[in-house]
Amino acid sequence: MKHGSFKAICLFFWIFVVVFSAYGNQNQGPRRMESVVLERFMGDSEFVWETQANRFVHQAGDVIFPRLAYVDAWPIGAFGQNRDGSQILRSLGIHARFDRRGHNWIDLFPTDPANPGVPVEIPIPGRAQTFDMWVWGGNYHLLLDMYVRDHNGMVHNMRLGSLNFPGWRNLHVNVPAAIPQTRRTLPLTASLTFVKFRIWTLPSERVNDLFIYMSQFKVLTDVSEVYFDGFELADPQMVQDIWADVN
């Protein structure tokens, strides 16, 4: 009985290896990693960045919080001193106030310039491995999350980190393997899209004046492709062109 059980386990393991290898080979080959800037936060974006906050956000007459502004400040760790002024460098600032402490939140998201206020999502090339961004923290007890959408329409959140530090710091997060970025069918690569950032306040933090600055949002991504006979017929744009005029 024990010998039969051992043979069954070995058979199951062999089948698993064969099936896994057959599927895994679809994406095998040398990886080609690229660092891609998704948003510089310097005021020259193809998007309009907007904010939204929970109902405890402070309102003072015509002043609507959170407020956004591009400021003449940047992380030296990313761009250097720029003493000669050869670069036009800025960062995006957020000024927030809330009427009470607690788990308040602020969303920062891109919108369509042609349709004011309409959120859009930023395409992320390839298969994302790591996201990183420069953030200025004022030693606040705040948390920074980011949200992405997979090809199934599911939204996933990842924590970039705490803002409990002074000055500029490069925050990063590795993309969990549980977030799907490939398909079984062609095309194999199923890239993510960026949805928004969310800043959380912790109950221990004062919320009468919060200032956060952001710069240089990037992704390290695998842009390698597996080529095969008929590769071009898996290109979504070519498929659309082929079948656009077919009745």
PDB file of C-alpha atoms in Angstrom:
ATOM      1  CA  MET A   1       0.000   0.000   0.000  1.00  0.00           C
ATOM      2  CA  LYS A   2       2.774   2.362   0.870  1.00  0.00           C
ATOM      3  CA  HIS A   3       4.628   1.441  -2.340  1.00  0.00           C
ATOM      4  CA  GLY A   4       1.502   2.176  -4.390  1.00  0.00           C
ATOM      5  CA  SER A   5       1.068   5.551  -2.731  1.00  0.00           C
ATOM      6  CA  PHE A   6       4.697   6.422  -3.463  1.00  0.00           C
ATOM      7  CA  LYS A   7       4.222   5.536  -7.154  1.00  0.00           C
ATOM      8  CA  ALA A   8       1.074   7.687  -7.322  1.00  0.00           C
ATOM      9  CA  ILE A   9       2.915  10.654  -5.816  1.00  0.00           C
ATOM     10  CA  CYS A  10       5.789  10.227  -8.290  1.00  0.00           C
ATOM     11  CA  LEU A  11       3.338  10.039 -11.205  1.00  0.00           C
ATOM     12  CA  PHE A  12       1.561  13.231 -10.027  1.00  0.00           C
ATOM     13  CA  PHE A  13       4.894  15.026  -9.660  1.00  0.00           C
ATOM     14  CA  TRP A  14       5.983  13.962 -13.172  1.00  0.00           C
ATOM     15  CA  ILE A  15       2.694  15.195 -14.693  1.00  0.00           C
ATOM     16  CA  PHE A  16       3.034  18.505 -12.815  1.00  0.00           C
ATOM     17  CA  VAL A  17       6.571  19.018 -14.126  1.00  0.00           C
ATOM     18  CA  VAL A  18       5.549  18.268 -17.710  1.00  0.00           C
ATOM     19  CA  VAL A  19       2.518  20.566 -17.629  1.00  0.00           C
ATOM     20  CA  PHE A  20       4.375  23.378 -15.833  1.00  0.00           C
ATOM     21  CA  SER A  21       7.287  23.140 -18.265  1.00  0.00           C
ATOM     22  CA  ALA A  22       4.991  23.224 -21.278  1.00  0.00           C
ATOM     23  CA  TYR A  23       3.306  26.377 -20.001  1.00  0.00           C
ATOM     24  CA  GLY A  24       6.466  27.976 -18.650  1.00  0.00           C
ATOM     25  CA  ASN A  25       8.271  27.605 -21.960  1.00  0.00           C
ATOM     26  CA  GLN A  26       5.891  30.093 -23.515  1.00  0.00           C
ATOM     27  CA  ASN A  27       7.731  32.879 -21.704  1.00  0.00           C
ATOM     28  CA  GLN A  28      11.203  31.422 -21.502  1.00  0.00           C
ATOM     29  CA  GLY A  29      14.195  33.184 -23.000  1.00  0.00           C
ATOM     30  CA  PRO A  30      16.502  36.008 -21.987  1.00  0.00           C
ATOM     31  CA  ARG A  31      14.798  38.819 -20.133  1.00  0.00           C
ATOM     32  CA  ARG A  32      15.244  42.382 -21.373  1.00  0.00           C
ATOM     33  CA  MET A  33      14.854  44.733 -18.444  1.00  0.00           C
ATOM     34  CA  GLU A  34      14.173  48.424 -18.991  1.00  0.00           C
ATOM     35  CA  SER A  35      13.603  51.300 -16.584  1.00  0.00           C
ATOM     36  CA  VAL A  36      10.681  53.358 -17.881  1.00  0.00           C
ATOM     37  CA  VAL A  37       9.567  56.729 -16.502  1.00  0.00           C
ATOM     38  CA  LEU A  38       5.770  56.671 -16.211  1.00  0.00           C
ATOM     39  CA  GLU A  39       5.425  60.249 -14.877  1.00  0.00           C
ATOM     40  CA  ARG A  40       8.030  62.947 -14.156  1.00  0.00           C
ATOM     41  CA  PHE A  41       5.712  65.207 -12.103  1.00  0.00           C
ATOM     42  CA  MET A  42       7.276  68.317 -13.629  1.00  0.00           C
ATOM     43  CA  GLY A  43       4.186  69.918 -15.127  1.00  0.00           C
ATOM     44  CA  ASP A  44       4.784  68.639 -18.665  1.00  0.00           C
ATOM     45  CA  SER A  45       2.609  65.530 -18.375  1.00  0.00           C
ATOM     46  CA  GLU A  46       0.194  64.287 -21.006  1.00  0.00           C
ATOM     47  CA  PHE A  47      -2.241  63.882 -18.101  1.00  0.00           C
ATOM     48  CA  VAL A  48      -3.870  66.306 -15.681  1.00  0.00           C
ATOM     49  CA  TRP A  49      -3.346  65.088 -12.113  1.00  0.00           C
ATOM     50  CA  GLU A  50      -6.231  65.548  -9.697  1.00  0.00           C
ATOM     51  CA  THR A  51      -7.047  64.618  -6.122  1.00  0.00           C
ATOM     52  CA  GLN A  52     -10.010  63.344  -4.182  1.00  0.00           C
ATOM     53  CA  ALA A  53     -10.289  62.861  -0.420  1.00  0.00           C
ATOM     54  CA  ASN A  54     -12.689  61.414   2.119  1.00  0.00           C
ATOM     55  CA  ARG A  55     -15.521  63.469   3.630  1.00  0.00           C
ATOM     56  CA  PHE A  56     -13.444  64.803   6.530  1.00  0.00           C
ATOM     57  CA  VAL A  57     -11.221  66.872   4.258  1.00  0.00           C
ATOM     58  CA  HIS A  58     -11.150  70.531   5.324  1.00  0.00           C
ATOM     59  CA  GLN A  59     -12.911  73.226   3.328  1.00  0.00           C
ATOM     60  CA  ALA A  60     -12.176  76.920   3.850  1.00  0.00           C
ATOM     61  CA  GLY A  61     -14.375  79.180   1.739  1.00  0.00           C
ATOM     62  CA  ASP A  62     -13.185  79.073  -1.858  1.00  0.00           C
ATOM     63  CA  VAL A  63     -10.048  77.101  -0.951  1.00  0.00           C
ATOM     64  CA  ILE A  64     -10.588  73.438  -1.774  1.00  0.00           C
ATOM     65  CA  PHE A  65      -8.342  70.821  -0.173  1.00  0.00           C
ATOM     66  CA  PRO A  66      -6.307  68.878  -1.070  1.00  0.00           C
ATOM     67  CA  ARG A  67      -4.437  71.466  -3.141  1.00  0.00           C
ATOM     68  CA  LEU A  68      -1.942  70.653  -5.905  1.00  0.00           C
ATOM     69  CA  ALA A  69       0.996  72.752  -7.094  1.00  0.00           C
ATOM     70  CA  TYR A  70       4.171  72.265  -9.114  1.00  0.00           C
ATOM     71  CA  VAL A  71       7.094  73.605  -7.088  1.00  0.00           C
ATOM     72  CA  ASP A  72      10.702  74.448  -7.929  1.00  0.00           C
ATOM     73  CA  ALA A  73      12.183  71.665  -5.816  1.00  0.00           C
ATOM     74  CA  TRP A  74      13.504  68.210  -6.637  1.00  0.00           C
ATOM     75  CA  PRO A  75      15.402  65.230  -5.177  1.00  0.00           C
ATOM     76  CA  ILE A  76      19.142  65.815  -5.542  1.00  0.00           C
ATOM     77  CA  GLY A  77      19.596  62.047  -5.366  1.00  0.00           C
ATOM     78  CA  ALA A  78      17.779  61.763  -8.703  1.00  0.00           C
ATOM     79  CA  PHE A  79      18.811  64.910 -10.598  1.00  0.00           C
ATOM     80  CA  GLY A  80      21.837  66.410  -8.818  1.00  0.00           C
ATOM     81  CA  GLN A  81      22.259  70.005  -7.653  1.00  0.00           C
ATOM     82  CA  ASN A  82      21.509  71.589 -11.077  1.00  0.00           C
ATOM     83  CA  ARG A  83      23.689  74.552 -10.062  1.00  0.00           C
ATOM     84  CA  ASP A  84      23.979  75.871 -13.611  1.00  0.00           C
ATOM     85  CA  GLY A  85      20.217  75.783 -14.130  1.00  0.00           C
ATOM     86  CA  SER A  86      20.625  73.663 -17.265  1.00  0.00           C
ATOM     87  CA  GLN A  87      17.564  71.585 -16.357  1.00  0.00           C
ATOM     88  CA  ILE A  88      14.035  72.760 -15.642  1.00  0.00           C
ATOM     89  CA  LEU A  89      13.233  70.711 -12.559  1.00  0.00           C
ATOM     90  CA  ARG A  90      10.062  70.661 -10.503  1.00  0.00           C
ATOM     91  CA  SER A  91       7.990  68.295  -8.418  1.00  0.00           C
ATOM     92  CA  LEU A  92       4.311  67.892  -7.625  1.00  0.00           C
ATOM     93  CA  GLY A  93       3.208  69.082  -4.191  1.00  0.00           C
ATOM     94  CA  ILE A  94       0.092  68.120  -2.238  1.00  0.00           C
ATOM     95  CA  HIS A  95      -1.224  70.296   0.593  1.00  0.00           C
ATOM     96  CA  ALA A  96      -3.956  68.663   2.685  1.00  0.00           C
ATOM     97  CA  ARG A  97      -6.013  69.415   5.775  1.00  0.00           C
ATOM     98  CA  PHE A  98      -8.615  67.310   7.559  1.00  0.00           C
ATOM     99  CA  ASP A  99     -11.109  68.203  10.246  1.00  0.00           C
ATOM    100  CA  ARG A 100     -10.353  65.163  12.392  1.00  0.00           C
ATOM    101  CA  ARG A 101      -7.663  62.584  12.988  1.00  0.00           C
ATOM    102  CA  GLY A 102      -8.173  59.038  11.821  1.00  0.00           C
ATOM    103  CA  HIS A 103      -7.754  56.850   8.752  1.00  0.00           C
ATOM    104  CA  ASN A 104      -8.268  59.675   6.274  1.00  0.00           C
ATOM    105  CA  TRP A 105      -7.220  59.234   2.668  1.00  0.00           C
ATOM    106  CA  ILE A 106      -6.217  61.250  -0.385  1.00  0.00           C
ATOM    107  CA  ASP A 107      -6.299  59.821  -3.915  1.00  0.00           C
ATOM    108  CA  LEU A 108      -4.021  61.197  -6.633  1.00  0.00           C
ATOM    109  CA  PHE A 109      -4.910  60.068 -10.151  1.00  0.00           C
ATOM    110  CA  PRO A 110      -4.391  61.049 -13.811  1.00  0.00           C
ATOM    111  CA  THR A 111      -7.256  62.518 -15.856  1.00  0.00           C
ATOM    112  CA  ASP A 112      -7.823  63.166 -19.550  1.00  0.00           C
ATOM    113  CA  PRO A 113      -6.929  66.750 -20.587  1.00  0.00           C
ATOM    114  CA  ALA A 114      -9.580  66.579 -23.339  1.00  0.00           C
ATOM    115  CA  ASN A 115     -12.257  65.540 -20.835  1.00  0.00           C
ATOM    116  CA  PRO A 116     -11.652  67.451 -17.579  1.00  0.00           C
ATOM    117  CA  GLY A 117     -12.133  65.359 -14.479  1.00  0.00           C
ATOM    118  CA  VAL A 118     -12.420  62.025 -16.305  1.00  0.00           C
ATOM    119  CA  PRO A 119      -9.895  59.525 -14.856  1.00  0.00           C
ATOM    120  CA  VAL A 120      -7.603  57.644 -17.216  1.00  0.00           C
ATOM    121  CA  GLU A 121      -5.129  54.845 -16.576  1.00  0.00           C
ATOM    122  CA  ILE A 122      -1.447  54.842 -17.528  1.00  0.00           C
ATOM    123  CA  PRO A 123      -0.342  51.843 -19.638  1.00  0.00           C
ATOM    124  CA  ILE A 124       2.627  49.972 -18.160  1.00  0.00           C
ATOM    125  CA  PRO A 125       4.837  48.326 -20.796  1.00  0.00           C
ATOM    126  CA  GLY A 126       5.990  44.720 -20.564  1.00  0.00           C
ATOM    127  CA  ARG A 127       5.779  42.716 -17.360  1.00  0.00           C
ATOM    128  CA  ALA A 128       6.389  45.042 -14.426  1.00  0.00           C
ATOM    129  CA  GLN A 129       8.899  43.889 -11.803  1.00  0.00           C
ATOM    130  CA  THR A 130       9.425  46.913  -9.519  1.00  0.00           C
ATOM    131  CA  PHE A 131       7.859  50.363  -9.175  1.00  0.00           C
ATOM    132  CA  ASP A 132       9.702  53.243  -7.545  1.00  0.00           C
ATOM    133  CA  MET A 133       9.139  56.943  -6.906  1.00  0.00           C
ATOM    134  CA  TRP A 134      10.892  59.808  -5.132  1.00  0.00           C
ATOM    135  CA  VAL A 135       8.774  61.183  -2.294  1.00  0.00           C
ATOM    136  CA  TRP A 136       9.409  64.031   0.163  1.00  0.00           C
ATOM    137  CA  GLY A 137       8.264  63.164   3.658  1.00  0.00           C
ATOM    138  CA  GLY A 138       7.918  65.452   6.656  1.00  0.00           C
ATOM    139  CA  ASN A 139       8.222  62.684   9.278  1.00  0.00           C
ATOM    140  CA  TYR A 140       4.467  62.230   9.040  1.00  0.00           C
ATOM    141  CA  HIS A 141       2.736  59.026  10.097  1.00  0.00           C
ATOM    142  CA  LEU A 142       1.341  58.521   6.608  1.00  0.00           C
ATOM    143  CA  LEU A 143       1.239  55.511   4.295  1.00  0.00           C
ATOM    144  CA  LEU A 144       1.516  55.567   0.500  1.00  0.00           C
ATOM    145  CA  ASP A 145      -0.173  52.931  -1.658  1.00  0.00           C
ATOM    146  CA  MET A 146      -0.458  52.538  -5.414  1.00  0.00           C
ATOM    147  CA  TYR A 147      -3.142  50.719  -7.409  1.00  0.00           C
ATOM    148  CA  VAL A 148      -2.829  48.819 -10.699  1.00  0.00           C
ATOM    149  CA  ARG A 149      -5.371  46.983 -12.864  1.00  0.00           C
ATOM    150  CA  ASP A 150      -4.665  43.607 -14.471  1.00  0.00           C
ATOM    151  CA  HIS A 151      -5.974  42.329 -17.820  1.00  0.00           C
ATOM    152  CA  ASN A 152      -8.960  40.714 -16.091  1.00  0.00           C
ATOM    153  CA  GLY A 153     -10.098  44.090 -14.763  1.00  0.00           C
ATOM    154  CA  MET A 154      -9.088  43.319 -11.168  1.00  0.00           C
ATOM    155  CA  VAL A 155      -7.531  46.211  -9.214  1.00  0.00           C
ATOM    156  CA  HIS A 156      -4.590  45.416  -6.915  1.00  0.00           C
ATOM    157  CA  ASN A 157      -2.979  47.678  -4.327  1.00  0.00           C
ATOM    158  CA  MET A 158       0.688  47.697  -3.359  1.00  0.00           C
ATOM    159  CA  ARG A 159       2.309  49.619  -0.517  1.00  0.00           C
ATOM    160  CA  LEU A 160       5.189  51.882  -1.535  1.00  0.00           C
ATOM    161  CA  GLY A 161       5.889  52.571   2.130  1.00  0.00           C
ATOM    162  CA  SER A 162       5.619  54.925   5.082  1.00  0.00           C
ATOM    163  CA  LEU A 163       6.300  58.672   4.804  1.00  0.00           C
ATOM    164  CA  ASN A 164       7.727  58.771   8.330  1.00  0.00           C
ATOM    165  CA  PHE A 165      11.096  60.178   7.240  1.00  0.00           C
ATOM    166  CA  PRO A 166      12.590  63.649   6.648  1.00  0.00           C
ATOM    167  CA  GLY A 167      13.200  64.942   3.119  1.00  0.00           C
ATOM    168  CA  TRP A 168      13.444  63.036  -0.144  1.00  0.00           C
ATOM    169  CA  ARG A 169      13.584  59.249  -0.298  1.00  0.00           C
ATOM    170  CA  ASN A 170      13.224  56.742  -3.115  1.00  0.00           C
ATOM    171  CA  LEU A 171      10.384  54.360  -2.269  1.00  0.00           C
ATOM    172  CA  HIS A 172       9.922  51.123  -4.167  1.00  0.00           C
ATOM    173  CA  VAL A 173       7.744  48.013  -4.243  1.00  0.00           C
ATOM    174  CA  ASN A 174       8.197  44.680  -5.999  1.00  0.00           C
ATOM    175  CA  VAL A 175       5.214  43.410  -7.955  1.00  0.00           C
ATOM    176  CA  PRO A 176       3.829  40.240  -6.315  1.00  0.00           C
ATOM    177  CA  ALA A 177       3.801  37.121  -8.470  1.00  0.00           C
ATOM    178  CA  ALA A 178       0.092  36.756  -7.636  1.00  0.00           C
ATOM    179  CA  ILE A 179      -0.732  39.737  -9.899  1.00  0.00           C
ATOM    180  CA  PRO A 180      -1.173  38.194 -13.375  1.00  0.00           C
ATOM    181  CA  GLN A 181       0.813  39.696 -16.250  1.00  0.00           C
ATOM    182  CA  THR A 182       0.628  36.830 -18.750  1.00  0.00           C
ATOM    183  CA  ARG A 183      -2.103  34.898 -20.528  1.00  0.00           C
ATOM    184  CA  ARG A 184      -2.391  31.268 -21.584  1.00  0.00           C
ATOM    185  CA  THR A 185      -3.552  32.399 -25.036  1.00  0.00           C
ATOM    186  CA  LEU A 186      -1.902  34.864 -27.417  1.00  0.00           C
ATOM    187  CA  PRO A 187      -0.723  37.529 -26.937  1.00  0.00           C
ATOM    188  CA  LEU A 188       1.090  36.083 -23.944  1.00  0.00           C
ATOM    189  CA  THR A 189       2.011  39.387 -22.279  1.00  0.00           C
ATOM    190  CA  ALA A 190      -0.915  40.987 -20.442  1.00  0.00           C
ATOM    191  CA  SER A 191       0.376  44.313 -19.186  1.00  0.00           C
ATOM    192  CA  LEU A 192      -0.922  46.243 -16.187  1.00  0.00           C
ATOM    193  CA  THR A 193      -2.278  49.774 -16.079  1.00  0.00           C
ATOM    194  CA  PHE A 194      -1.673  52.301 -13.297  1.00  0.00           C
ATOM    195  CA  VAL A 195      -4.875  53.528 -11.615  1.00  0.00           C
ATOM    196  CA  LYS A 196      -3.960  55.870  -8.734  1.00  0.00           C
ATOM    197  CA  PHE A 197      -1.945  56.623  -5.615  1.00  0.00           C
ATOM    198  CA  ARG A 198      -3.582  56.709  -2.188  1.00  0.00           C
ATOM    199  CA  ILE A 199      -2.144  58.453   0.870  1.00  0.00           C
ATOM    200  CA  TRP A 200      -3.455  57.296   4.261  1.00  0.00           C
ATOM    201  CA  THR A 201      -3.261  59.247   7.509  1.00  0.00           C
ATOM    202  CA  LEU A 202      -2.805  57.262  10.698  1.00  0.00           C
ATOM    203  CA  PRO A 203      -4.865  58.203  13.783  1.00  0.00           C
ATOM    204  CA  SER A 204      -1.694  59.218  15.641  1.00  0.00           C
ATOM    205  CA  GLU A 205      -0.854  61.972  13.127  1.00  0.00           C
ATOM    206  CA  ARG A 206      -2.027  65.579  13.260  1.00  0.00           C
ATOM    207  CA  VAL A 207      -3.916  66.513  10.103  1.00  0.00           C
ATOM    208  CA  ASN A 208      -4.258  70.314  10.232  1.00  0.00           C
ATOM    209  CA  ASP A 209      -1.441  70.780   7.667  1.00  0.00           C
ATOM    210  CA  LEU A 210       0.174  68.044   5.578  1.00  0.00           C
ATOM    211  CA  PHE A 211       2.679  68.593   2.765  1.00  0.00           C
ATOM    212  CA  ILE A 212       3.883  65.833   0.433  1.00  0.00           C
ATOM    213  CA  TYR A 213       5.974  66.147  -2.740  1.00  0.00           C
ATOM    214  CA  MET A 214       6.456  63.584  -5.516  1.00  0.00           C
ATOM    215  CA  SER A 215       8.939  63.139  -8.358  1.00  0.00           C
ATOM    216  CA  GLN A 216      10.044  60.612 -10.990  1.00  0.00           C
ATOM    217  CA  PHE A 217       7.597  57.677 -10.952  1.00  0.00           C
ATOM    218  CA  LYS A 218       9.244  54.715 -12.732  1.00  0.00           C
ATOM    219  CA  VAL A 219       8.872  51.011 -13.420  1.00  0.00           C
ATOM    220  CA  LEU A 220      11.531  48.358 -13.975  1.00  0.00           C
ATOM    221  CA  THR A 221       9.912  46.031 -16.485  1.00  0.00           C
ATOM    222  CA  ASP A 222      10.681  42.998 -18.637  1.00  0.00           C
ATOM    223  CA  VAL A 223       9.985  43.967 -22.263  1.00  0.00           C
ATOM    224  CA  SER A 224      11.325  40.750 -23.828  1.00  0.00           C
ATOM    225  CA  GLU A 225       9.129  38.904 -26.307  1.00  0.00           C
ATOM    226  CA  VAL A 226       8.974  35.286 -27.474  1.00  0.00           C
ATOM    227  CA  TYR A 227       8.939  35.243 -31.283  1.00  0.00           C
ATOM    228  CA  PHE A 228       7.363  32.452 -33.313  1.00  0.00           C
ATOM    229  CA  ASP A 229       6.024  31.838 -36.795  1.00  0.00           C
ATOM    230  CA  GLY A 230       2.933  34.043 -37.060  1.00  0.00           C
ATOM    231  CA  PHE A 231       3.968  36.348 -34.213  1.00  0.00           C
ATOM    232  CA  GLU A 232       2.453  39.373 -35.987  1.00  0.00           C
ATOM    233  CA  LEU A 233      -1.037  37.832 -35.904  1.00  0.00           C
ATOM    234  CA  ALA A 234      -1.005  38.064 -32.096  1.00  0.00           C
ATOM    235  CA  ASP A 235      -0.549  41.855 -32.219  1.00  0.00           C
ATOM    236  CA  PRO A 236      -3.861  43.380 -30.983  1.00  0.00           C
ATOM    237  CA  GLN A 237      -3.498  46.375 -33.297  1.00  0.00           C
ATOM    238  CA  MET A 238      -2.990  44.138 -36.347  1.00  0.00           C
ATOM    239  CA  VAL A 239      -5.957  41.989 -35.350  1.00  0.00           C
ATOM    240  CA  GLN A 240      -8.107  45.108 -35.077  1.00  0.00           C
ATOM    241  CA  ASP A 241      -6.935  46.344 -38.493  1.00  0.00           C
ATOM    242  CA  ILE A 242      -7.565  42.984 -40.152  1.00  0.00           C
ATOM    243  CA  TRP A 243     -11.109  42.611 -38.895  1.00  0.00           C
ATOM    244  CA  ALA A 244     -12.191  46.268 -38.854  1.00  0.00           C
ATOM    245  CA  ASP A 245     -13.882  46.193 -42.281  1.00  0.00           C
ATOM    246  CA  VAL A 246     -15.040  42.580 -42.309  1.00  0.00           C
ATOM    247  CA  ASN A 247     -18.816  42.191 -42.342  1.00  0.00           C
TER     248      ASN A 247
END
